[in-house]
Amino acid sequence: MQRKLRLPSPAIVIACIALGAALTGTSVAAVNALAPRNSVANSSLRTNAVTSIKVKDRSLLAKDFAIGQIPAGPAGPAGAAGPAGPAGPAGPSGAASIRWALVKADATIVAQSGGITMTSHSAGNYFMDFGSAQNTKLILATSAFAGGDTSARDSTIGGPCGGTTEGMVCSTANDTSHVHVQTFSTAGVLTDHSYYVAVFG
């Protein structure tokens, strides 16, 4: 004799559904209790545990990578030239003014750049008029062979007159337009010798 299967009553069905829902909620709560959101620290991850498949595509930023790890892209095209800046102040002239003279031992000017005259001469002392102030300019004097003067000699010096800090108080023609040149023998005595003198500036 066969038994007839009895269908569960509606009350039992409802009770089973309620039990399943309760068990599901408990499982979720248990998982949240064990590993709440943002609770996994770096120390909890095994080496190489996070792989590419576990990283959301396009989710990382450049700052997430160490410097030098992301290769630089190709250089972009050159930008348009900017506007020209304002013109700077004019620089000093490239051609310096140089005035010079070649003088014989007897004070005769045998060659010069122009406008230079001999005002006074005594043993080893030459006073030359350049026609304008020379005290703020570079003055060079050196021995020469003009007039066949090849005798031995010591120093040849020159500087402006006028008593300024650049020169000296001259015994004659004491103004800044005059240049005083002195020539010395090998014994250090003022003696006439030929020389070159040049003024720069």
Short mmCIF file of C-alpha atoms in Angstrom, two decimals:
data_model
loop_
_atom_site.label_atom_id
_atom_site.label_comp_id
_atom_site.label_asym_id
_atom_site.label_seq_id
_atom_site.Cartn_x
_atom_site.Cartn_y
_atom_site.Cartn_z
CA MET A 1 0.00 0.00 0.00
CA GLN A 2 1.51 3.27 -1.07
CA ARG A 3 1.72 6.25 1.21
CA LYS A 4 0.65 9.58 -0.09
CA LEU A 5 3.20 12.40 0.25
CA ARG A 6 1.78 15.26 2.15
CA LEU A 7 2.66 18.75 1.02
CA PRO A 8 4.09 21.01 3.74
CA SER A 9 1.69 23.37 5.18
CA PRO A 10 1.94 27.06 4.38
CA ALA A 11 3.13 27.74 7.90
CA ILE A 12 6.10 25.39 7.49
CA VAL A 13 7.06 27.03 4.14
CA ILE A 14 7.00 30.49 5.66
CA ALA A 15 9.03 29.27 8.63
CA CYS A 16 11.70 27.79 6.33
CA ILE A 17 11.98 31.01 4.33
CA ALA A 18 12.38 33.05 7.50
CA LEU A 19 15.07 30.67 8.77
CA GLY A 20 17.06 30.96 5.51
CA ALA A 21 16.92 34.75 5.58
CA ALA A 22 18.09 34.81 9.15
CA LEU A 23 21.02 32.50 8.42
CA THR A 24 22.09 34.62 5.38
CA GLY A 25 22.11 37.83 7.41
CA THR A 26 24.14 36.17 10.10
CA SER A 27 26.77 35.06 7.53
CA VAL A 28 27.11 38.57 6.11
CA ALA A 29 27.37 40.00 9.59
CA ALA A 30 30.04 37.46 10.49
CA VAL A 31 32.11 38.32 7.40
CA ASN A 32 31.83 42.05 8.16
CA ALA A 33 32.86 41.39 11.72
CA LEU A 34 35.93 39.45 10.62
CA ALA A 35 37.02 41.85 7.83
CA PRO A 36 35.25 45.22 7.96
CA ARG A 37 35.67 47.69 5.07
CA ASN A 38 39.21 49.18 4.71
CA SER A 39 40.53 46.84 7.41
CA VAL A 40 43.08 44.89 5.30
CA ALA A 41 46.53 46.33 5.95
CA ASN A 42 49.68 45.90 3.84
CA SER A 43 51.06 43.50 6.43
CA SER A 44 48.04 41.24 5.90
CA LEU A 45 48.78 40.74 2.20
CA ARG A 46 51.16 38.06 1.09
CA THR A 47 53.94 38.98 -1.37
CA ASN A 48 52.58 39.11 -4.93
CA ALA A 49 49.05 38.58 -3.60
CA VAL A 50 47.67 41.53 -5.58
CA THR A 51 47.98 40.79 -9.28
CA SER A 52 46.82 42.58 -12.40
CA ILE A 53 43.57 40.68 -12.52
CA LYS A 54 42.65 41.98 -9.07
CA VAL A 55 43.25 45.64 -9.99
CA LYS A 56 40.46 47.52 -11.64
CA ASP A 57 41.43 48.67 -15.12
CA ARG A 58 42.28 52.37 -15.40
CA SER A 59 41.98 52.79 -11.62
CA LEU A 60 45.64 53.54 -10.74
CA LEU A 61 47.11 57.07 -10.95
CA ALA A 62 50.61 58.18 -11.94
CA LYS A 63 51.33 59.05 -8.29
CA ASP A 64 50.77 55.38 -7.37
CA PHE A 65 54.00 54.45 -9.18
CA ALA A 66 57.59 55.12 -8.12
CA ILE A 67 59.43 57.92 -9.92
CA GLY A 68 60.95 56.61 -13.14
CA GLN A 69 58.68 53.57 -13.38
CA ILE A 70 56.36 55.08 -15.96
CA PRO A 71 58.25 55.73 -19.21
CA ALA A 72 57.97 59.23 -20.62
CA GLY A 73 55.86 59.65 -23.68
CA PRO A 74 57.17 61.06 -26.94
CA ALA A 75 58.00 64.76 -27.02
CA GLY A 76 55.19 66.94 -28.25
CA PRO A 77 55.50 69.41 -31.09
CA ALA A 78 57.30 72.68 -30.44
CA GLY A 79 55.07 75.50 -29.36
CA ALA A 80 54.76 78.79 -31.13
CA ALA A 81 57.45 81.39 -30.46
CA GLY A 82 56.57 83.90 -27.78
CA PRO A 83 56.56 87.64 -28.32
CA ALA A 84 59.91 89.40 -28.44
CA GLY A 85 61.04 91.00 -25.18
CA PRO A 86 61.93 94.66 -24.82
CA ALA A 87 65.28 95.78 -26.18
CA GLY A 88 68.07 96.01 -23.61
CA PRO A 89 70.27 99.05 -23.06
CA ALA A 90 72.99 99.69 -25.58
CA GLY A 91 76.40 98.30 -24.65
CA PRO A 92 79.68 100.15 -24.77
CA SER A 93 81.22 100.84 -28.13
CA GLY A 94 83.39 97.99 -29.38
CA ALA A 95 86.02 100.27 -30.91
CA ALA A 96 88.05 101.92 -28.14
CA SER A 97 89.64 105.29 -28.85
CA ILE A 98 93.43 105.04 -28.83
CA ARG A 99 95.77 108.02 -29.07
CA TRP A 100 99.49 107.45 -29.30
CA ALA A 101 102.84 109.05 -30.13
CA LEU A 102 106.38 107.90 -30.92
CA VAL A 103 108.93 110.35 -29.48
CA LYS A 104 112.69 110.63 -30.08
CA ALA A 105 115.10 111.20 -27.22
CA ASP A 106 115.37 114.91 -28.16
CA ALA A 107 111.54 115.27 -27.67
CA THR A 108 110.71 115.29 -31.38
CA ILE A 109 107.41 113.56 -32.12
CA VAL A 110 108.22 111.40 -35.15
CA ALA A 111 104.80 109.71 -35.49
CA GLN A 112 101.43 110.00 -33.75
CA SER A 113 97.67 109.41 -34.02
CA GLY A 114 97.07 113.20 -34.27
CA GLY A 115 96.51 116.28 -32.11
CA ILE A 116 99.41 115.70 -29.68
CA THR A 117 102.08 118.36 -29.06
CA MET A 118 105.21 118.50 -26.91
CA THR A 119 104.92 121.30 -24.33
CA SER A 120 108.13 120.95 -22.32
CA HIS A 121 111.24 118.78 -22.11
CA SER A 122 114.17 118.42 -19.71
CA ALA A 123 116.55 115.53 -18.98
CA GLY A 124 114.33 112.43 -18.95
CA ASN A 125 111.13 114.48 -18.52
CA TYR A 126 108.59 114.98 -21.31
CA PHE A 127 105.31 116.92 -20.98
CA MET A 128 102.84 116.28 -23.81
CA ASP A 129 99.54 118.05 -24.45
CA PHE A 130 96.72 115.72 -25.64
CA GLY A 131 94.15 118.56 -25.86
CA SER A 132 91.61 117.02 -23.42
CA ALA A 133 91.49 115.41 -19.98
CA GLN A 134 93.46 112.17 -19.83
CA ASN A 135 93.36 111.43 -16.09
CA THR A 136 90.54 108.81 -16.28
CA LYS A 137 92.11 106.83 -19.11
CA LEU A 138 94.62 104.02 -19.40
CA ILE A 139 98.10 105.43 -20.15
CA LEU A 140 100.97 103.18 -21.23
CA ALA A 141 104.57 104.26 -21.87
CA THR A 142 107.38 102.00 -23.12
CA SER A 143 110.88 102.30 -24.54
CA ALA A 144 111.40 102.68 -28.30
CA PHE A 145 114.24 102.77 -30.86
CA ALA A 146 113.21 106.00 -32.63
CA GLY A 147 116.13 107.99 -34.04
CA GLY A 148 118.50 105.04 -33.69
CA ASP A 149 118.30 105.11 -29.88
CA THR A 150 119.38 101.56 -29.05
CA SER A 151 121.26 102.35 -25.86
CA ALA A 152 120.57 100.40 -22.69
CA ARG A 153 117.99 101.91 -20.38
CA ASP A 154 115.83 101.20 -17.35
CA SER A 155 112.11 101.92 -16.94
CA THR A 156 109.87 104.27 -18.90
CA ILE A 157 106.80 105.53 -17.03
CA GLY A 158 103.92 107.88 -17.82
CA GLY A 159 100.82 109.38 -16.23
CA PRO A 160 98.53 112.43 -16.23
CA CYS A 161 99.34 115.77 -14.72
CA GLY A 162 96.84 117.86 -12.75
CA GLY A 163 97.36 116.48 -9.25
CA THR A 164 94.47 114.00 -9.42
CA THR A 165 94.54 110.58 -7.76
CA GLU A 166 95.42 108.99 -11.13
CA GLY A 167 98.59 111.03 -11.69
CA MET A 168 100.85 113.63 -10.11
CA VAL A 169 101.47 117.34 -9.67
CA CYS A 170 103.67 118.28 -12.62
CA SER A 171 106.34 120.96 -12.39
CA THR A 172 105.00 122.49 -15.61
CA ALA A 173 101.77 122.29 -17.59
CA ASN A 174 99.99 120.94 -14.50
CA ASP A 175 96.57 120.12 -15.93
CA THR A 176 94.81 116.86 -16.84
CA SER A 177 95.26 117.47 -20.57
CA HIS A 178 99.01 116.88 -20.17
CA VAL A 179 100.76 113.52 -19.87
CA HIS A 180 104.15 113.35 -18.15
CA VAL A 181 106.59 110.68 -19.40
CA GLN A 182 109.90 109.89 -17.68
CA THR A 183 112.77 107.79 -19.05
CA PHE A 184 115.63 106.37 -16.96
CA SER A 185 119.14 105.08 -17.57
CA THR A 186 120.29 101.65 -16.35
CA ALA A 187 121.58 103.45 -13.24
CA GLY A 188 118.06 104.71 -12.48
CA VAL A 189 118.90 108.32 -13.42
CA LEU A 190 116.54 110.46 -15.51
CA THR A 191 118.07 110.37 -19.00
CA ASP A 192 116.70 111.20 -22.44
CA HIS A 193 115.55 108.13 -24.39
CA SER A 194 113.05 107.54 -27.17
CA TYR A 195 109.65 106.08 -26.18
CA TYR A 196 106.09 105.23 -27.16
CA VAL A 197 103.13 106.58 -25.20
CA ALA A 198 99.51 105.48 -25.73
CA VAL A 199 96.23 106.56 -24.13
CA PHE A 200 93.22 104.22 -24.29
CA GLY A 201 89.62 105.42 -23.92
#
